[in-house]
Structures are given as structure tokens and as C-alpha cells.
Coordinates of C-alpha atoms in Angstrom, one line a residue:
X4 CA -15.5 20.1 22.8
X5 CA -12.8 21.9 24.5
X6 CA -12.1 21.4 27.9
X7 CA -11.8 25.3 28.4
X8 CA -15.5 25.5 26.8
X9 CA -16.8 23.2 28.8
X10 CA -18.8 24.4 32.4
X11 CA -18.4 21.2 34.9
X12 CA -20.6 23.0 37.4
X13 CA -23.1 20.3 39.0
X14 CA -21.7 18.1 36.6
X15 CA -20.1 14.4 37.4
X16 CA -16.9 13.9 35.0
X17 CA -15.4 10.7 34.6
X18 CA -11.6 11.1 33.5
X19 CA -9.2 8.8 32.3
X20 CA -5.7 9.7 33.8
X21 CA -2.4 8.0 33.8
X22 CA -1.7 6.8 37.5
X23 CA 0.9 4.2 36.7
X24 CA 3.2 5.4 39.1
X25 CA 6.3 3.8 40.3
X26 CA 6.0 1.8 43.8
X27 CA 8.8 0.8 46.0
X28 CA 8.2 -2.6 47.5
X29 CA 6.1 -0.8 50.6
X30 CA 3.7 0.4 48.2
X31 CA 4.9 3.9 48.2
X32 CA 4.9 5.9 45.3
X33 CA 8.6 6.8 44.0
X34 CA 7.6 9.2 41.2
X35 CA 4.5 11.2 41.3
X36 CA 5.1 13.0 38.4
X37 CA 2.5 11.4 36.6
X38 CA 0.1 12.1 39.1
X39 CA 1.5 15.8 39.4
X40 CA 0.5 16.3 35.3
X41 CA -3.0 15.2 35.9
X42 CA -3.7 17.9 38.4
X43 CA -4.7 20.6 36.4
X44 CA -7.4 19.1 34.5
X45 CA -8.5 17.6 38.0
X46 CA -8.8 21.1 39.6
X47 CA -10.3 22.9 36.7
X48 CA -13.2 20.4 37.0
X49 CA -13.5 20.9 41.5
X50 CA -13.0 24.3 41.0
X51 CA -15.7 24.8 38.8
X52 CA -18.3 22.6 40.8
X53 CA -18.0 19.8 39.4
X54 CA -17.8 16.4 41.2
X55 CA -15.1 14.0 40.2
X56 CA -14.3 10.3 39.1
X57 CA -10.9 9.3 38.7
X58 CA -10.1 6.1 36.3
X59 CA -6.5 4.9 35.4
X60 CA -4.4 1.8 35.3
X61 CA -1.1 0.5 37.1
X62 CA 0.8 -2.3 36.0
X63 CA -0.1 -5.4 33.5
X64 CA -2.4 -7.7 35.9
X65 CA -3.6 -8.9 32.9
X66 CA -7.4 -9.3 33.7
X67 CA -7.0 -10.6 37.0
X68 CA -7.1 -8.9 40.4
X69 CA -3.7 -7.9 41.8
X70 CA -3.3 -6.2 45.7
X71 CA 0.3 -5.6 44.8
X72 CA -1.1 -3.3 41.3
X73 CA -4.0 -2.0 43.2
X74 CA -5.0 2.2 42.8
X75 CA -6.1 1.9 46.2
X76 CA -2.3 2.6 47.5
X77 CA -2.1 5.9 46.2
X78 CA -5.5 7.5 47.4
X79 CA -3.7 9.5 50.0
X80 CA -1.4 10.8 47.1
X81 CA -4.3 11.5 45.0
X82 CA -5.7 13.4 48.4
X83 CA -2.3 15.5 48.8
X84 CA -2.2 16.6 45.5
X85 CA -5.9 17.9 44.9
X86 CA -6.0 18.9 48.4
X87 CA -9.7 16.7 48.8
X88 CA -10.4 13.7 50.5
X89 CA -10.4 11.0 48.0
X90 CA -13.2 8.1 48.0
X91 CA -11.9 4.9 46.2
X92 CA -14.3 2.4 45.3
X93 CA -13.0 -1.4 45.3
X94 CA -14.5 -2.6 41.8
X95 CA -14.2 -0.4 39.0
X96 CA -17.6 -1.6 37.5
X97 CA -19.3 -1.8 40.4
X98 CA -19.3 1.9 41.5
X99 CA -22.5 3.2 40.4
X100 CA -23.6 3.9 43.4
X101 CA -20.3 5.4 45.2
X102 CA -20.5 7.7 41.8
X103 CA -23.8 8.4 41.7
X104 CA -23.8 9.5 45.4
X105 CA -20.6 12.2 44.8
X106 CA -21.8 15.7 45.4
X107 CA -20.1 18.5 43.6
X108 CA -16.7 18.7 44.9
X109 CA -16.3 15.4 46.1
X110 CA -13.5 13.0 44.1
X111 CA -13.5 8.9 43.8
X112 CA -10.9 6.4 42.8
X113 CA -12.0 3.7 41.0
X114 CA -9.9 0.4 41.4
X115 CA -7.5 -0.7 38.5
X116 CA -9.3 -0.9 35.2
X117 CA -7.3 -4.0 34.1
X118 CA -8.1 -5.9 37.2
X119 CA -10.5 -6.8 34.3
X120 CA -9.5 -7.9 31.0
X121 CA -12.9 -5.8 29.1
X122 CA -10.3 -2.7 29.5
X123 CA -7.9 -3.9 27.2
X124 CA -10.3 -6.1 25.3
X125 CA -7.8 -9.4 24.7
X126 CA -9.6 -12.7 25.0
X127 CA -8.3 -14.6 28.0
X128 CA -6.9 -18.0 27.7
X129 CA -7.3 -19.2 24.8
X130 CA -3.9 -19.3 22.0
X131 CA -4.1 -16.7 18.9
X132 CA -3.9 -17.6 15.7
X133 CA -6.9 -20.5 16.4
X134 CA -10.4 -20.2 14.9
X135 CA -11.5 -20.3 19.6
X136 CA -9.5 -17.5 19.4
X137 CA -11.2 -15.8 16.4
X138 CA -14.8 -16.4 18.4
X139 CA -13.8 -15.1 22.0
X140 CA -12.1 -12.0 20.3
X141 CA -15.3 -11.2 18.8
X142 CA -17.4 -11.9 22.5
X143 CA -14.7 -9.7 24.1
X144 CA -15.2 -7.1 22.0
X145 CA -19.0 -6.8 23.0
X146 CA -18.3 -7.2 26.5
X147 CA -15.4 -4.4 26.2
X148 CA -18.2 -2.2 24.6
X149 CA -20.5 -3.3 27.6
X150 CA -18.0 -2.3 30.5
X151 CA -17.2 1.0 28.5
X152 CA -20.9 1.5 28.9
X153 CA -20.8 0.7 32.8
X154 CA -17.9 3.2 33.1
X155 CA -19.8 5.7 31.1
X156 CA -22.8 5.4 33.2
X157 CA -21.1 7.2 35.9
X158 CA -21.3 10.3 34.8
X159 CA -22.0 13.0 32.3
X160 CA -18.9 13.7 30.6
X161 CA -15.9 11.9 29.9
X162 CA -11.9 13.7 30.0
X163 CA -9.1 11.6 28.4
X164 CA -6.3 13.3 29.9
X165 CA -4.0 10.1 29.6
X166 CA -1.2 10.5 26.7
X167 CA 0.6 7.9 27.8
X168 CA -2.4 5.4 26.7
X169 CA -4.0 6.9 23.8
X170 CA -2.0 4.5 21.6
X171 CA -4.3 2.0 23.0
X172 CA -7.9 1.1 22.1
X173 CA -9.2 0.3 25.5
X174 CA -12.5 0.4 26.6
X175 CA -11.5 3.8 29.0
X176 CA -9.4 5.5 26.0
X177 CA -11.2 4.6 22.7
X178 CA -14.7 3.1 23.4
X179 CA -16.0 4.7 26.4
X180 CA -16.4 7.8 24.4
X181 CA -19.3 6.3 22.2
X182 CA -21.2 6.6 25.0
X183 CA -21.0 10.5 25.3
X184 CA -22.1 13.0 22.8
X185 CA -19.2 15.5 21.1
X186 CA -20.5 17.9 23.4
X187 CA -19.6 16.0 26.5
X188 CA -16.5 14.5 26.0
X189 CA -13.1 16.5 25.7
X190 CA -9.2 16.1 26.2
X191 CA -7.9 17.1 29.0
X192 CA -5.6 19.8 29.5
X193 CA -2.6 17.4 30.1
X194 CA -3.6 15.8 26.6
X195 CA -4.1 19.0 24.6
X196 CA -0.4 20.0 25.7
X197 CA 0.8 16.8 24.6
X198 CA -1.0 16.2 20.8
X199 CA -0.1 20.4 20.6
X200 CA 3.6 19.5 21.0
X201 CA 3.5 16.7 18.7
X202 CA 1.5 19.0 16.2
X203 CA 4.5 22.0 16.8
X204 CA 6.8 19.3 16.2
X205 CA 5.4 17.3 13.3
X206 CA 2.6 19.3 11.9
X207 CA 3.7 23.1 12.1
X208 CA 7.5 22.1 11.7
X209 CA 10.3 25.5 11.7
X210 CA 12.9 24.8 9.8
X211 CA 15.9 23.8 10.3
X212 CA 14.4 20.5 11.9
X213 CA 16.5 18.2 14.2
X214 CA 15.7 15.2 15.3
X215 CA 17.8 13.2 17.7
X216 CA 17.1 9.4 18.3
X217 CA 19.0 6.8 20.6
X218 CA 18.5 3.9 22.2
X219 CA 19.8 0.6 21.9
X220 CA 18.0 -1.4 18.7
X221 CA 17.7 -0.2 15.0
X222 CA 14.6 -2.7 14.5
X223 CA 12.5 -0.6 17.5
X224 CA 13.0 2.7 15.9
X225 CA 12.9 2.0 12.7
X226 CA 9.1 3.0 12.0
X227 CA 9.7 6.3 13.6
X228 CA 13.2 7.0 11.4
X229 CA 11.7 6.5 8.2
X230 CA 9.0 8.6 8.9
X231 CA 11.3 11.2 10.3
X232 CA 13.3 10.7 7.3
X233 CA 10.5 12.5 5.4
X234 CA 10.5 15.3 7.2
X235 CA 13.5 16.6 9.5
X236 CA 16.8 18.4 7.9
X237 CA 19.2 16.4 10.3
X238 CA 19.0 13.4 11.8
X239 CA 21.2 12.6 14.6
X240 CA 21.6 8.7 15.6
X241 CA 23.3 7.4 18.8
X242 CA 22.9 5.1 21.3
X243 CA 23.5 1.2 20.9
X244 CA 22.2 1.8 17.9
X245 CA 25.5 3.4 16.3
X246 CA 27.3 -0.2 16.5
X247 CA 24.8 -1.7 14.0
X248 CA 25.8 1.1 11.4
X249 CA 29.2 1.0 12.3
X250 CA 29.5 -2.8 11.5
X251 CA 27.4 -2.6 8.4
X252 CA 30.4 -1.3 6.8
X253 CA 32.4 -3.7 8.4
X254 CA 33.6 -2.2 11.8
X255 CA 35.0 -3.9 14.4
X256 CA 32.9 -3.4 17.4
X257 CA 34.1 -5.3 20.2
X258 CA 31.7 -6.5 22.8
X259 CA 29.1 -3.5 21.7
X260 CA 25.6 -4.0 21.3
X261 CA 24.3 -5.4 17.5
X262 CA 21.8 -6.5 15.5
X263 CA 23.4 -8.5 13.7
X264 CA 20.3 -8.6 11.6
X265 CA 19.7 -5.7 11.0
X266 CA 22.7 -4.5 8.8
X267 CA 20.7 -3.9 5.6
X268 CA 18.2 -1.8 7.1
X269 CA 20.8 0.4 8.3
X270 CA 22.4 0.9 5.2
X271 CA 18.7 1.8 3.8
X272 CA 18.6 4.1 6.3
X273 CA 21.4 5.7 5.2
X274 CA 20.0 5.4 1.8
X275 CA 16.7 6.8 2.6
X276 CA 18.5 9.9 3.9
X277 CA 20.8 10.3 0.9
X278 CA 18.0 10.2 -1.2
X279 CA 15.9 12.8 1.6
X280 CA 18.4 15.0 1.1
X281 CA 18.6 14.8 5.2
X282 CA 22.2 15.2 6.7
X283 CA 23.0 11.8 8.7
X284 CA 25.2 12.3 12.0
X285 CA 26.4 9.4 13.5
X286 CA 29.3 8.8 15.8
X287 CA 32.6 8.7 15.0
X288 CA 34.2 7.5 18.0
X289 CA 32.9 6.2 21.3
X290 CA 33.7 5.5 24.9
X291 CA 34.4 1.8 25.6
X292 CA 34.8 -0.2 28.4
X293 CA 36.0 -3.8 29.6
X294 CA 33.8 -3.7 33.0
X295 CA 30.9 -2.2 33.0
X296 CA 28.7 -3.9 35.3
X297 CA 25.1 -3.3 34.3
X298 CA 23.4 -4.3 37.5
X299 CA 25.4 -1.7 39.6
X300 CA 25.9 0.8 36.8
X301 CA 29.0 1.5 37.9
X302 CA 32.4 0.3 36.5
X303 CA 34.1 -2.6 37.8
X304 CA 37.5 -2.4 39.9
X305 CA 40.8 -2.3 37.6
X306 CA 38.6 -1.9 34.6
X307 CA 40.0 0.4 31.5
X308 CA 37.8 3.0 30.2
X309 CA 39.3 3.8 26.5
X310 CA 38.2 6.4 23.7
X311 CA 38.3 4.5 20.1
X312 CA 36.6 4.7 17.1
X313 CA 33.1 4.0 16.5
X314 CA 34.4 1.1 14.0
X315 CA 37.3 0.2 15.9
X316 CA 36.2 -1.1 19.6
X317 CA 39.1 -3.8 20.5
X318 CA 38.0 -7.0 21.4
X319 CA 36.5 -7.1 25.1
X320 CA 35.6 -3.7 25.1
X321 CA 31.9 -2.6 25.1
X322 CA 30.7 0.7 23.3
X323 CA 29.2 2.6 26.3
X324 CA 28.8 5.9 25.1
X325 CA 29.7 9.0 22.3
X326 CA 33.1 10.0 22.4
X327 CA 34.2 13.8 22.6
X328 CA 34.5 14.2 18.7
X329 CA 31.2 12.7 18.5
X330 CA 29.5 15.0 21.1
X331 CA 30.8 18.0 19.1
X332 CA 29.2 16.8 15.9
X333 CA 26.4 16.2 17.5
X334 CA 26.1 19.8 19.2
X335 CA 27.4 21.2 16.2
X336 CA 24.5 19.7 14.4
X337 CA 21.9 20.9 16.9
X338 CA 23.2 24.8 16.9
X339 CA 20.6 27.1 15.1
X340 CA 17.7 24.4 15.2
X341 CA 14.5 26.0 15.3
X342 CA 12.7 22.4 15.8
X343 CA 14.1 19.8 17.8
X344 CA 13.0 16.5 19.1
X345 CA 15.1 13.8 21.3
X346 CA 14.1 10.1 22.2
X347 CA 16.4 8.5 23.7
X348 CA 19.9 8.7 25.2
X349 CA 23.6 8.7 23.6
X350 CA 25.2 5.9 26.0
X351 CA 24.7 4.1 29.2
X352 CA 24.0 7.4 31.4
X353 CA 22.8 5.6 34.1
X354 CA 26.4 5.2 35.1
X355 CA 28.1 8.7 36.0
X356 CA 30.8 8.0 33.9
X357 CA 29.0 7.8 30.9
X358 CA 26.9 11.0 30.5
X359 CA 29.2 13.1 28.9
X360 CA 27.6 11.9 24.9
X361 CA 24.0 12.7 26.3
X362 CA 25.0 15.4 28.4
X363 CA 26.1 17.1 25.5
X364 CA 22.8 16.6 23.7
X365 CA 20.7 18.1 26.8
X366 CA 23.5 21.2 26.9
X367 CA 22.8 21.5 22.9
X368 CA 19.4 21.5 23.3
X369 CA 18.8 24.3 26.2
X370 CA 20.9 25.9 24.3
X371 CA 18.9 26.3 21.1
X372 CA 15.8 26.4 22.7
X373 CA 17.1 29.6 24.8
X374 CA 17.6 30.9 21.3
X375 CA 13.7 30.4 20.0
X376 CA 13.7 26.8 18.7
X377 CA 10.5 24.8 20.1
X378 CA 12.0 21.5 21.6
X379 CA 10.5 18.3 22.5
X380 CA 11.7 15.7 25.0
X381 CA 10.1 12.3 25.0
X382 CA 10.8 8.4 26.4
X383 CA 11.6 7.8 29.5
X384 CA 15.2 7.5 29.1
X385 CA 15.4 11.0 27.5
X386 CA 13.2 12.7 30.4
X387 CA 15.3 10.7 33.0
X388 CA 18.3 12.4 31.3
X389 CA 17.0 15.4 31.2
X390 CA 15.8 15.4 35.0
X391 CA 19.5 14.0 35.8
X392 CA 21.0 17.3 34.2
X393 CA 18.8 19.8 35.7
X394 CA 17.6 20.8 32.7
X395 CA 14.0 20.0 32.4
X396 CA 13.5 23.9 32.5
X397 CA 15.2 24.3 30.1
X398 CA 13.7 22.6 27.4
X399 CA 9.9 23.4 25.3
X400 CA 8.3 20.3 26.6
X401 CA 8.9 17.5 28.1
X402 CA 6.2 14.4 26.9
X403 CA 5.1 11.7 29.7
X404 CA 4.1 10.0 26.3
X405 CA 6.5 7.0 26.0
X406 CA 4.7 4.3 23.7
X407 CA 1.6 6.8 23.0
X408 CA 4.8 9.8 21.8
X409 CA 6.4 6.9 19.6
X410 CA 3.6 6.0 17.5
X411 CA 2.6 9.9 17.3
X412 CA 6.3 10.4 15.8
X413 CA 6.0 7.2 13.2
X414 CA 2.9 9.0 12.0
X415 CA 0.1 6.4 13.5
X416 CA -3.5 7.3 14.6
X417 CA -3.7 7.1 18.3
X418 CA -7.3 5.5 19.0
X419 CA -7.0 7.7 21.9
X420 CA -7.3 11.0 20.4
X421 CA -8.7 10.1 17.1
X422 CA -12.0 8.9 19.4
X423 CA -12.4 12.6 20.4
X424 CA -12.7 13.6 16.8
X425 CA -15.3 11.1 15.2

């Protein structure tokens, strides 16, 4: 069913959401954005008549209850943004009654899902790999389906409008939906904007197709470049990363990040994209540094901050960011896309002095997206950087995805979404 189908009037709706929201040590939310995507699917449902039952999680408590990770801090936030009072209800499978006595219009909170461990289905104590292990997995796995159930019982539909889980196969993203009939379950609007991106992206590509992927480690990506490898025209790698190529051919890097490794899959991923027939840019040159001081993010006193080669860092100097030649490759390479995804940033651009490789990107980018191409920002260092340049308008979309995005882009199922469809 689609969400815009579906008539919520005098109907109780149940929907996942993704309320992990930053909290400073007060308690006090330090990002709402996540809160601030949800609101549209939340409305549509009030507006229409419908009464309202709000289910997320926040944090890893791992099965146990945590006040520090508990949703009932940001019930006035909730409040604010719908503009409703918001009703929380202290035990998440306890609720029936709170739910049951909602009236149309009327919102609850239910406590953190994984202040029980039936959300995330992992037996509890007892070491993997044992034949214990092999027995509780299979008794968790009926009591995940029982609190799914529980959940469930609270209304009479279910939303999933939480991208940023739907890699998961929890009990409130992937097996709470058994208990709801293709005509009463849905995504919500947040997650049909999300698996349409992905779809522009990776399903209903325009050519030419540019992908652009940072970060730090070879071995975390590597899933999502192969599969990328079979389908983009360019593929742009920066980040940390870039050290790991550049000594594969025997570079001297310095102090830079490596995987040491991790060599020989970098030279097959320079293979794979020979063979592809996709044009590899990596950086030539970088920004280096004796004194970066990560805790601060800010450079230490009588420090040198030295351009160099990507292969040729001296010895004490760190790699810290893409050097100009670099950033003009890189833009060059992102002129006249007509598809374009990022994940993940160029250099340390937490530290002002080091934005200029992934401030480059984000310029590229706007750039070609003013110019028709569809583009598509994911992981949180990516949005961060994007937010940090004032350029989130700029851009096609910008994905709240992180882990859920990833596993999208290596080409996985996401239990999530693939729930919906059975």
C-alpha cells in the first residue's frame, strides 16, 4: 500500500521512525534533524484523523534498561515539532492500554525498543559459535516474533518510515509487519524519498554516472566499490583511503593512514576498473601535516602544513587532505555528470584547514546538479560536509541513511523494505 493511498481517518497507526538523536550530557537534543524528517509522515497521519503511536530507538542499551538512552527525553521535542501534546508510555510492550485509549488526534511515545533485546533479536549472554548459542538464537527468534506481535497489537496499520534501520531485521522493521495485511502496512513518506533516491541513483541511472567515495579504510568500502564498479563511468576515491593505493605501488606515505593489508585489494580495484572500462581518479598530491592534533581538530603550534605528493609524504608528516591538483581532477571529473553520488569526505574537514579537497567536491557537485544531474549525498561525514558548506540546498538529496544507504549502494536487500513487498 501506499502511504498516499492509505485513509488514517479513525485509524490507530503504529510507526517506526528513527529518533536516535544526538544528546548533550543534560539530555538535550543537539540535532533534531532526524526528528525534523519524520514529521511529514507524522502529520499526514493527525491530519487526516488518525491517532498516533510513535516507536524508535536511541543508542545500543543492548537489551537492558538505560535512563541515560531513554525516548522519554525528547517528548517535548516530539510535542514542538507536531505541534500536539505527546503521551510517552514507560514500557514499550506494555502500552496496550495507553494505545488503545488514544483518540484520533492524540500521539504516544513508546519507551526505547532495545531497552529489550526481542527488538534486535540477539540471544543475551551466552558466547556464539557454541551449540547454547545455537538453542537461545532459535528461542529468541520466537520471542522477537512474540514482541513484534505485542507492538502490532497496538494498532491497525503499521508505517516504517525509518531508512536509517531498514538494514536491520528487527522485530519493529522486518517482523512486525507479518502481523498486518499488505493493505495496512506502507512506507512512509520519509522512506519512499529515501529507496526513490537510491532507485534514481542505482536503478534508473543517467549517464555519465559519478560516484565519489572517501573515508578512511579500503576494507569498509570495499563491498560498495565493486558493486559500483559495475555500474558508474567514474569513480572518484579519496580520503584515507588514497594512502593504501598510493603505497601499493610503493609510495612513501609518511605517517598517513594504511592498511597495510589491504594492498592487493587495491590493486584489484584498480583492476576491476580497467577491466569495467570505469575511469579511476585518485589523488595525486595531498595536504600533509606534522601536528594535527585529532582531539582538538585543530593544528598544533609551530606545526608545518606542506603540499607533496600523494606517494611522496616525508617521514612525520600525516596525509590530511587532497591537494589543489587533486581537487581539480576531482572537479574536473564531476563536470557534466548527470548522476552523482558521494559517501564520504576527501580529508580531515573537521579541522578548518582541511576542507579545501572536500570543499571542492560539495562546489562540484552543486554545480552539476544546477545543471540537471540528480545527486545524492549520503553518511554522515558527507551530510556533515555538506551542512558545513551551506550547500545542502544545493544538492538532489541528501540520505539520513548511513549503514541502511551503504548496503543499498553494495546492492543488499534491506529486510526493512523488502518486508513491505512480500
Amino acid at each position: 500500500m501506499k502511504i498516499n493511498d492509505f485513509n488514517f481517518a479513525g485509524k490507530k497507526a503504529i510507526v517506526r521512525v528513527d529518533f536516535n538523536v544526538p544528546l548533550d550530557e543534560n539530555g538535550k537534543i543537539t540535532d533534531d534533524t532526524r526528528i525534523r524528517g519524520a514529521v511529514p509522515t507524522l502529520k499526514k497521519i493527525l491530519d487526516e484523523g488518525g491517532a498516533l503511536i510513535i516507536m524508535s530507538h536511541m543508542g545500543k542499551p543492548k537489551g537492558k534498561v538505560n535512563p541515560k538512552l531513554s525516548l522519554g527525553q525528547i517528548t517535548d521535542a516530539v510535542s514542538a515539532a507536531l505541534g500536539v501534546p505527546v503521551q510517552f508510555a514507560p514500557d514499550c510492550a506494555k502500552a496496550k492500554a495507553q494505545a488503545d485509549a488514544l483518540k484520533p488526534g492524540e500521539v504516544l511515545l513508546l519507551e526505547n525498543l532495545r531497552f529489550y533485546p526481542e527488538e534486535e533479536g540477539k540471544p543475551v549472554g551466552v558466547e556464539k559459535g557454541t551449540p547454547e548459542y545455537d538453542e537461545a538464537k532459535k528461542a529468541m527468534k520466537a520471542s522477537q516474533k512474540e514482541f513484534a506481535k505485542t507492538l502490532a497489537s497496538y494498532a491497525d496499520c503499521y508505517v516504517m518510515d525509518a531508512f536509517g534501520t531498514a538494514h536491520r531485521k528487527h522485530a519493529s522493521t522486518a517482523v512486525i509487519d507479518e502481523f498486518f495485511s499488505a493493505d495496512n502496512r506502507m512506507l512512509g513518506l520519509l522512506m519512499e524519498k529515501e529507496v526513490n533516491a537510491v532507485d534514481a541513483v542505482l536503478g534508473n541511472i543517467k549517464r555519465p554516472f559519478v560516484a565519489i567515495m572517501g573515508g578512511s579504510k579500503v576494507s569498509s568500502k570495499i563491498g560498495i566499490i565493486e558493486n559500483l564498479l559495475g555500474k558508474v563511468d567514474k569513480l572518484i576515491l579519496c580520503g584515507g583511503m588514497t594512502y593504501t593505493f598510493a603505497k601499493a605501488h610503493g609510495g612513501e606515505i609518511g605517517e598517513s593512514i594504511v592498511e597495510l593489508d589491504k594492498l592487493d585489494v587495491a590493486l584489484g580495484v584498480e583492476e576491476l576498473a580497467k577491466k569495467n572500462g570505469v575511469e579511476l581518479v585518485l589523488a595525486t598530491d595531498c595536504t600533509a601535516t606534522n601536528g594535527l592534533d585529532f582531539g582538538t581538530m585543530t593544528v598544533k603550534a609551530g606545526s608545518d602544513i606542506i603540499t607533496c605528493p600523494s606517494d611522496k609524504v616525508p617521514a612525520g608528516y600525516e596525509g590530511v587532505d587532497a591537494g589543489p591538483d587533486s581537487q581539480k581532477a576531482f572537479a574536473a571529473a564531476i563536470d557534466g555528470a548527470k548522476t552523482i553520488l558521494w559517501n564520504g569526505p576527501a580529508g580531515v574537514f573537521e579541522c578548518d584547514d582541511f576542507t579545501a579537497g572536500s570543499r571542492a567536491i560539495g562546489d562540484a557537485i552543486a554545480k552539476a546538479t544546477a545543471e540537471g544531474a540528480f545527486s545524492l549525498i549520503g553518511g554522515g561525514d558527507s551530510v556533515a560536509c555538506v551542512n558545513k558548506f551551506g550547500l545542502a540546498d544545493q544538492v538532489s538529496y541528501i540520505s539520513t541513511g548511513g549503514g541502511a544507504l551503504l548496503e543499498a549502494i553494495e546492492g543488499k536487500e534491506l529486510p526493512g523494505v523488502a518486508a513491505m513487498n512480500a
